[in-house]
Amino acid sequence: MTVRTLTLDGEPVSAREDETILDLCREHGVPLPTLCHLEGLSAVGACRLCLVEVKGSPRLQPACTLRAEEGMEITTSSDRLRRYRRQLVELLLAERSHVCAVCVANGRCELQEVAAAVGVDHVRYPYRHPVTALDASHPRFVLDQGRCILCTRCVRVCDEIEGAHTWDVAGRGAGARVVSDLASPWGRSDSCTACGKCVQVCPTGALFEQLQPAGGGVKRREFLTFRTRAREQGPWGR
Amino acid sequence: MNAEGLQELAEREGARRGALRHRVSVCSAAGCLSLGAGRTREALTRAVADAGLGGEVEVHGTGCLGLCHAGPLVQVASRQPDGQVDRCLYERVDAARAARLVRQHLQGGAPLAEGRVPLDDPFFARQHKVVLQGSGDSDPERIESCLAAGAYQALLHALTRLRPADVVAEITASGLRGRGGGGYPAGLKWSTVQKAAGPRKVVICNADEGDPGAFMDRSVLEGDPHRVLEGMAIAGYAVGADQGYVYVRGEHPLALTRLRTALEQAERLQLLGHRILGTGFDFRVDLRIGAGAYVCGEETALLASVEGRRGTPRPRPPYPAVSGLWGLPTLINNVETLANVPTVIRDGGRRFAELGTAGSRGTKVFALAGQIARTGLIEVPMGTPLREIVFDIGGGIPGGKAFKAAQTGGPSGGCIPAQHLDLPVDYESLIQVGSFMGSGGLIVMDESACMVDLAAFYMEFCRDESCGQCVPCRAGTAQMHALLQKLTHLEATEADLAQLEELAGLLQATSLCGLGQGAPNPVISTLRHFRGEYLAHVRERRCPAGVCRPAAPGAEPSAAAARGGAAPGAEAAS
Ligand SMILES: Cc1cc2nc3c(=O)[nH]c(=O)nc-3n(C[C@H](O)[C@H](O)[C@H](O)COP(=O)(O)O)c2cc1C
Ligand code: SF4
Ligand code: SF4
Ligand code: FES
């Protein structure tokens, strides 16, 4: 495997050819906000928070999908990048109904963390509060569409790790929704194994366990660490 | 079938035509069909049979004749005693006119005066047909008719005389650029795919055309499907692919039927499939039908859709040329791009490059729509001034109104105001004035159009067609549309306008694919050329064109606008 050298915010770093710019940021402690990305799942580059500047390229690129190349010069933070990140988080907060005080994820929510990290102290866009559904038909879990940010982590974990592919996205644009099976109630899903992985990876309070109080949700993601380590150490191939 | 067989078929068809006195071509593209061309064709066929002219007159369907607003169109090609062929074009041919046409023109030999379109009109004289050459002459449902017009000769030439690298060199020399919107140099794309390593390679023809008001690709497929298939086969030979797909929008049923027929006929004659034309080249073409999502025209979403997944774009790199369908190197070209290929190979790249401007070679097909006298399909050399397209070819603005602007590039495009009427229409010039070539939709607006309203229309389109995957496009188009709606309801403030511009910058810079990146373009371009109109909406609460008015009382406009997007009814009660 060839090794590449490049610069990250002016610092020279080396990278394996399968490493992404986000991997390098994590390795070198460079802070970069992410929401759709989760170590152990495939990367989709959808939330756009991890966008970085690549010298010589007119377009910003998501660090989570961008492979390290020889000689790249990456900038992870600049005035416009910081402004864009704030705007993106504001758009997310205004998009559905994020009422933190009554949310199970309050205090443990990645959206909250990212908002704080990028410096969102208020939202300038009008809150849209669309009418959204809450699916409590599953015996153990609940889906509140009003808190979903469409990161598709639940879709990917269910497909790539559990192998059930219960979740997918239906609809387009602002009307896009995660759906179980063919948009039938979760409780009637034939494919769901009730493993709960989707609930563990959901960054917000959109997926949670029944009967959890506000602020009471806990995310257990050991299975992802286990899988990542197993991959690296090679008991099984990709 | 080998080279001789191809020649023989073409000659036989030529001889059959030579024995005819009149060839009556009825436009059977979707536009004329919707105006009753089917009945016209039946009436003509019946009248010809009743008059006992069956042996000397052929009535057949053909591709778009261009003057779509005046359909059904019928062209009569008559062989004169000196061997010359005279052509007459008739407009608005209903059953009654069809009967008169047969009686007077075909039987009596005297062309009708009524409904006759002068062929020396600038509408025809200023056009230059490359892609649409066969449209309006050949019968797209009979391969023999297309063979007589030279179909598959370029493929034969490529397979027998050129090495794949020579084909790529010709395409590069032609300066052909992608007609699907981006204008990426075709030669460069072909050579990238040719050099990319992969166990197999694929050629995809992008026929998803879904911009509002655009019907260029659909018309090419309806009028001359073999030209596109031939272009694909040449591309396959050049890049080393053995499989092709045409990704057609399911909402183009006629194009689909014609393609199916063309595919069957070409396969039967061994012009596609195994050992094409007796050489060692295999190339199979299959159809994939899109369900009508605009975003599936974006190449990576198209790939996902062909693979059977939800059509959502993915970040590039890797580009499809390196890792496309199933990870194989994939050449994706637009219908019109591929339809130019046979001409490039037949005439040579250098000849092809003589037409057009320095950076934009060849011709461009445009679909004229909006407030223009002749809505229809035209093909002009690149660099033709906009004034010529709108006034000489398009016949100007009806009702004595003044030209205000032309919109090109669809939802990712921009508008060209009156002061730029003398602009040569090519890739660079359009970008200079803040518009974009796009795939060829050209919508003309007169003085009664409101540019804010126009921007709101396109933003609504993008909001509804966004795949919903990335935040700036999904949430940003919804916010931008709400702001534009505030403007068109004459409720917006200067702060709203500032926020609109700020969001426009965000979407352009951070969206994942061209849909979100291009969505703000109509806003940016109308602001650039018509900022005064926006300001009148904000400062004077007045719409200069008189289009926008306050929302009806009780409708709670801004709350409704803020909700937008997902209709409450769309939410499943679960
Ligand atoms: C939202 C979106 C829609 C598109 N729709 C089409 C389309 O309908 N037809 C098309 O040929 N290209 C479309 N494109 C461009 C394709 O992604 C691609 O660039 C093109 O097919 C390449 O062919 P070309 O190089 O021959 O133009 C679209 C791009 C975007 C971003
Ligand atoms: S439910 Fe949670 S994990 Fe799934 S897409 Fe929504 S926010 Fe992401
Ligand atoms: S820009 Fe719009 S259409 Fe493109 S990936 Fe993002 S959400 Fe989807
Ligand atoms: S974390 Fe990279 S785009 Fe979401």
mmCIF file with all atom_site columns, C-alpha atoms in Angstrom, chain A residues 44-48 51 59-62 65-66 80 83-85 87-89 91-92 94-96 124-137 145 148-150 168-177 183-185, chain B residues 291-295 310 313-317 319 463-472 474-476 478-479 482-483 499 502-503 505-513 517 559 561-568 571-574:
data_model
loop_
_atom_site.group_PDB
_atom_site.id
_atom_site.type_symbol
_atom_site.label_atom_id
_atom_site.label_alt_id
_atom_site.label_comp_id
_atom_site.label_asym_id
_atom_site.label_entity_id
_atom_site.label_seq_id
_atom_site.pdbx_PDB_ins_code
_atom_site.Cartn_x
_atom_site.Cartn_y
_atom_site.Cartn_z
_atom_site.occupancy
_atom_site.B_iso_or_equiv
_atom_site.pdbx_formal_charge
_atom_site.auth_seq_id
_atom_site.auth_comp_id
_atom_site.auth_asym_id
_atom_site.auth_atom_id
_atom_site.pdbx_PDB_model_num
ATOM 1   C CA . VAL A 1 44  ? -22.389 9.576  1.869   1.00 0.00 ? 44  VAL A CA 1
ATOM 2   C CA . GLY A 1 45  ? -21.274 13.206 2.067   1.00 0.00 ? 45  GLY A CA 1
ATOM 3   C CA . ALA A 1 46  ? -24.804 14.486 2.548   1.00 0.00 ? 46  ALA A CA 1
ATOM 4   C CA . CYS A 1 47  ? -24.830 16.853 5.521   1.00 0.00 ? 47  CYS A CA 1
ATOM 5   C CA . ARG A 1 48  ? -22.096 19.035 3.991   1.00 0.00 ? 48  ARG A CA 1
ATOM 6   C CA . LEU A 1 51  ? -16.691 20.524 3.589   1.00 0.00 ? 51  LEU A CA 1
ATOM 7   C CA . ARG A 1 59  ? -15.408 23.237 -5.441  1.00 0.00 ? 59  ARG A CA 1
ATOM 8   C CA . LEU A 1 60  ? -15.502 22.495 -1.744  1.00 0.00 ? 60  LEU A CA 1
ATOM 9   C CA . GLN A 1 61  ? -15.255 18.783 -1.014  1.00 0.00 ? 61  GLN A CA 1
ATOM 10  C CA . PRO A 1 62  ? -16.676 16.731 1.878   1.00 0.00 ? 62  PRO A CA 1
ATOM 11  C CA . THR A 1 65  ? -15.661 11.024 1.239   1.00 0.00 ? 65  THR A CA 1
ATOM 12  C CA . LEU A 1 66  ? -12.517 12.702 -0.045  1.00 0.00 ? 66  LEU A CA 1
ATOM 13  C CA . ARG A 1 80  ? -16.484 31.174 4.534   1.00 0.00 ? 80  ARG A CA 1
ATOM 14  C CA . ARG A 1 83  ? -20.108 30.818 7.856   1.00 0.00 ? 83  ARG A CA 1
ATOM 15  C CA . TYR A 1 84  ? -21.404 27.986 5.711   1.00 0.00 ? 84  TYR A CA 1
ATOM 16  C CA . ARG A 1 85  ? -21.337 25.534 8.625   1.00 0.00 ? 85  ARG A CA 1
ATOM 17  C CA . GLN A 1 87  ? -25.853 28.436 7.991   1.00 0.00 ? 87  GLN A CA 1
ATOM 18  C CA . LEU A 1 88  ? -26.228 24.689 7.413   1.00 0.00 ? 88  LEU A CA 1
ATOM 19  C CA . VAL A 1 89  ? -26.904 24.002 11.072  1.00 0.00 ? 89  VAL A CA 1
ATOM 20  C CA . LEU A 1 91  ? -31.172 25.395 8.184   1.00 0.00 ? 91  LEU A CA 1
ATOM 21  C CA . LEU A 1 92  ? -31.373 22.044 9.956   1.00 0.00 ? 92  LEU A CA 1
ATOM 22  C CA . ALA A 1 94  ? -35.359 25.508 11.287  1.00 0.00 ? 94  ALA A CA 1
ATOM 23  C CA . GLU A 1 95  ? -36.367 22.612 9.071   1.00 0.00 ? 95  GLU A CA 1
ATOM 24  C CA . ARG A 1 96  ? -38.564 20.474 11.338  1.00 0.00 ? 96  ARG A CA 1
ATOM 25  C CA . ARG A 1 124 ? -32.194 33.477 11.603  1.00 0.00 ? 124 ARG A CA 1
ATOM 26  C CA . TYR A 1 125 ? -34.381 31.435 9.293   1.00 0.00 ? 125 TYR A CA 1
ATOM 27  C CA . PRO A 1 126 ? -38.087 31.074 10.025  1.00 0.00 ? 126 PRO A CA 1
ATOM 28  C CA . TYR A 1 127 ? -38.932 27.798 11.749  1.00 0.00 ? 127 TYR A CA 1
ATOM 29  C CA . ARG A 1 128 ? -40.948 25.822 9.268   1.00 0.00 ? 128 ARG A CA 1
ATOM 30  C CA . HIS A 1 129 ? -42.591 23.379 11.687  1.00 0.00 ? 129 HIS A CA 1
ATOM 31  C CA . PRO A 1 130 ? -44.034 21.087 9.037   1.00 0.00 ? 130 PRO A CA 1
ATOM 32  C CA . VAL A 1 131 ? -46.700 18.660 10.143  1.00 0.00 ? 131 VAL A CA 1
ATOM 33  C CA . THR A 1 132 ? -44.788 15.429 10.765  1.00 0.00 ? 132 THR A CA 1
ATOM 34  C CA . ALA A 1 133 ? -45.773 11.984 11.955  1.00 0.00 ? 133 ALA A CA 1
ATOM 35  C CA . LEU A 1 134 ? -44.702 10.070 15.026  1.00 0.00 ? 134 LEU A CA 1
ATOM 36  C CA . ASP A 1 135 ? -44.560 6.296  14.672  1.00 0.00 ? 135 ASP A CA 1
ATOM 37  C CA . ALA A 1 136 ? -44.970 4.568  18.027  1.00 0.00 ? 136 ALA A CA 1
ATOM 38  C CA . SER A 1 137 ? -46.257 1.307  16.586  1.00 0.00 ? 137 SER A CA 1
ATOM 39  C CA . GLN A 1 145 ? -40.077 12.456 12.097  1.00 0.00 ? 145 GLN A CA 1
ATOM 40  C CA . CYS A 1 148 ? -35.129 13.599 11.893  1.00 0.00 ? 148 CYS A CA 1
ATOM 41  C CA . ILE A 1 149 ? -32.344 15.377 10.010  1.00 0.00 ? 149 ILE A CA 1
ATOM 42  C CA . LEU A 1 150 ? -32.233 12.763 7.220   1.00 0.00 ? 150 LEU A CA 1
ATOM 43  C CA . ASP A 1 168 ? -35.008 3.674  3.395   1.00 0.00 ? 168 ASP A CA 1
ATOM 44  C CA . VAL A 1 169 ? -35.901 7.164  2.277   1.00 0.00 ? 169 VAL A CA 1
ATOM 45  C CA . ALA A 1 170 ? -39.132 7.979  0.465   1.00 0.00 ? 170 ALA A CA 1
ATOM 46  C CA . GLY A 1 171 ? -40.262 11.215 -1.107  1.00 0.00 ? 171 GLY A CA 1
ATOM 47  C CA . ARG A 1 172 ? -38.220 14.119 -2.371  1.00 0.00 ? 172 ARG A CA 1
ATOM 48  C CA . GLY A 1 173 ? -36.897 17.435 -1.159  1.00 0.00 ? 173 GLY A CA 1
ATOM 49  C CA . ALA A 1 174 ? -38.373 18.767 2.061   1.00 0.00 ? 174 ALA A CA 1
ATOM 50  C CA . GLY A 1 175 ? -40.957 15.998 1.822   1.00 0.00 ? 175 GLY A CA 1
ATOM 51  C CA . ALA A 1 176 ? -38.342 13.229 2.094   1.00 0.00 ? 176 ALA A CA 1
ATOM 52  C CA . ARG A 1 177 ? -38.928 10.876 5.030   1.00 0.00 ? 177 ARG A CA 1
ATOM 53  C CA . ALA A 1 183 ? -43.790 2.936  4.159   1.00 0.00 ? 183 ALA A CA 1
ATOM 54  C CA . SER A 1 184 ? -45.812 0.766  6.507   1.00 0.00 ? 184 SER A CA 1
ATOM 55  C CA . PRO A 1 185 ? -45.879 1.310  10.283  1.00 0.00 ? 185 PRO A CA 1
ATOM 56  C CA . ALA B 2 291 ? -39.695 7.178  -13.337 1.00 0.00 ? 291 ALA B CA 1
ATOM 57  C CA . GLY B 2 292 ? -39.621 10.904 -13.945 1.00 0.00 ? 292 GLY B CA 1
ATOM 58  C CA . ALA B 2 293 ? -37.394 12.439 -11.303 1.00 0.00 ? 293 ALA B CA 1
ATOM 59  C CA . TYR B 2 294 ? -35.497 15.467 -12.570 1.00 0.00 ? 294 TYR B CA 1
ATOM 60  C CA . VAL B 2 295 ? -32.500 14.623 -10.422 1.00 0.00 ? 295 VAL B CA 1
ATOM 61  C CA . ARG B 2 310 ? -32.967 5.190  -5.235  1.00 0.00 ? 310 ARG B CA 1
ATOM 62  C CA . PRO B 2 313 ? -26.416 11.709 -6.537  1.00 0.00 ? 313 PRO B CA 1
ATOM 63  C CA . ARG B 2 314 ? -23.148 10.869 -4.836  1.00 0.00 ? 314 ARG B CA 1
ATOM 64  C CA . PRO B 2 315 ? -20.057 13.023 -4.423  1.00 0.00 ? 315 PRO B CA 1
ATOM 65  C CA . ARG B 2 316 ? -17.581 13.048 -7.306  1.00 0.00 ? 316 ARG B CA 1
ATOM 66  C CA . PRO B 2 317 ? -14.716 12.084 -7.526  1.00 0.00 ? 317 PRO B CA 1
ATOM 67  C CA . TYR B 2 319 ? -16.111 10.349 -11.741 1.00 0.00 ? 319 TYR B CA 1
ATOM 68  C CA . ARG B 2 463 ? -37.548 22.572 -4.116  1.00 0.00 ? 463 ARG B CA 1
ATOM 69  C CA . ASP B 2 464 ? -39.883 19.859 -5.352  1.00 0.00 ? 464 ASP B CA 1
ATOM 70  C CA . GLU B 2 465 ? -37.255 18.022 -7.399  1.00 0.00 ? 465 GLU B CA 1
ATOM 71  C CA . SER B 2 466 ? -34.441 18.112 -4.837  1.00 0.00 ? 466 SER B CA 1
ATOM 72  C CA . CYS B 2 467 ? -33.584 14.543 -3.920  1.00 0.00 ? 467 CYS B CA 1
ATOM 73  C CA . GLY B 2 468 ? -33.662 15.577 -0.284  1.00 0.00 ? 468 GLY B CA 1
ATOM 74  C CA . GLN B 2 469 ? -30.288 14.151 0.534   1.00 0.00 ? 469 GLN B CA 1
ATOM 75  C CA . CYS B 2 470 ? -28.126 17.149 1.322   1.00 0.00 ? 470 CYS B CA 1
ATOM 76  C CA . VAL B 2 471 ? -28.998 19.937 3.718   1.00 0.00 ? 471 VAL B CA 1
ATOM 77  C CA . PRO B 2 472 ? -28.337 23.070 1.633   1.00 0.00 ? 472 PRO B CA 1
ATOM 78  C CA . ARG B 2 474 ? -33.281 20.244 0.719   1.00 0.00 ? 474 ARG B CA 1
ATOM 79  C CA . ALA B 2 475 ? -33.727 22.869 3.419   1.00 0.00 ? 475 ALA B CA 1
ATOM 80  C CA . GLY B 2 476 ? -32.221 25.782 1.500   1.00 0.00 ? 476 GLY B CA 1
ATOM 81  C CA . ALA B 2 478 ? -37.482 25.488 0.799   1.00 0.00 ? 478 ALA B CA 1
ATOM 82  C CA . GLN B 2 479 ? -36.318 28.619 2.649   1.00 0.00 ? 479 GLN B CA 1
ATOM 83  C CA . ALA B 2 482 ? -40.569 30.858 1.026   1.00 0.00 ? 482 ALA B CA 1
ATOM 84  C CA . LEU B 2 483 ? -38.632 34.120 0.720   1.00 0.00 ? 483 LEU B CA 1
ATOM 85  C CA . GLN B 2 499 ? -31.151 36.586 3.284   1.00 0.00 ? 499 GLN B CA 1
ATOM 86  C CA . GLU B 2 502 ? -26.936 34.877 1.333   1.00 0.00 ? 502 GLU B CA 1
ATOM 87  C CA . LEU B 2 503 ? -28.724 31.545 0.887   1.00 0.00 ? 503 LEU B CA 1
ATOM 88  C CA . GLY B 2 505 ? -24.324 31.768 -2.115  1.00 0.00 ? 505 GLY B CA 1
ATOM 89  C CA . LEU B 2 506 ? -24.606 28.899 0.349   1.00 0.00 ? 506 LEU B CA 1
ATOM 90  C CA . LEU B 2 507 ? -26.468 26.612 -2.033  1.00 0.00 ? 507 LEU B CA 1
ATOM 91  C CA . GLN B 2 508 ? -24.072 27.290 -4.885  1.00 0.00 ? 508 GLN B CA 1
ATOM 92  C CA . ALA B 2 509 ? -21.007 26.550 -2.800  1.00 0.00 ? 509 ALA B CA 1
ATOM 93  C CA . THR B 2 510 ? -22.109 23.667 -0.607  1.00 0.00 ? 510 THR B CA 1
ATOM 94  C CA . SER B 2 511 ? -24.723 21.562 -2.410  1.00 0.00 ? 511 SER B CA 1
ATOM 95  C CA . LEU B 2 512 ? -23.717 18.061 -3.332  1.00 0.00 ? 512 LEU B CA 1
ATOM 96  C CA . CYS B 2 513 ? -24.844 18.025 -6.942  1.00 0.00 ? 513 CYS B CA 1
ATOM 97  C CA . GLN B 2 517 ? -25.576 24.207 -6.894  1.00 0.00 ? 517 GLN B CA 1
ATOM 98  C CA . ALA B 2 559 ? -47.283 30.800 7.381   1.00 0.00 ? 559 ALA B CA 1
ATOM 99  C CA . ALA B 2 561 ? -45.156 29.592 2.632   1.00 0.00 ? 561 ALA B CA 1
ATOM 100 C CA . ALA B 2 562 ? -43.107 28.705 5.661   1.00 0.00 ? 562 ALA B CA 1
ATOM 101 C CA . ARG B 2 563 ? -44.783 25.344 5.752   1.00 0.00 ? 563 ARG B CA 1
ATOM 102 C CA . GLY B 2 564 ? -44.436 24.675 2.009   1.00 0.00 ? 564 GLY B CA 1
ATOM 103 C CA . GLY B 2 565 ? -42.567 21.545 1.015   1.00 0.00 ? 565 GLY B CA 1
ATOM 104 C CA . ALA B 2 566 ? -44.208 18.562 2.558   1.00 0.00 ? 566 ALA B CA 1
ATOM 105 C CA . ALA B 2 567 ? -47.928 18.730 2.198   1.00 0.00 ? 567 ALA B CA 1
ATOM 106 C CA . PRO B 2 568 ? -49.517 17.759 5.490   1.00 0.00 ? 568 PRO B CA 1
ATOM 107 C CA . GLU B 2 571 ? -47.653 12.437 6.047   1.00 0.00 ? 571 GLU B CA 1
ATOM 108 C CA . ALA B 2 572 ? -48.786 8.887  6.706   1.00 0.00 ? 572 ALA B CA 1
ATOM 109 C CA . ALA B 2 573 ? -50.660 8.643  9.967   1.00 0.00 ? 573 ALA B CA 1
ATOM 110 C CA . SER B 2 574 ? -48.823 5.766  11.494  1.00 0.00 ? 574 SER B CA 1
#
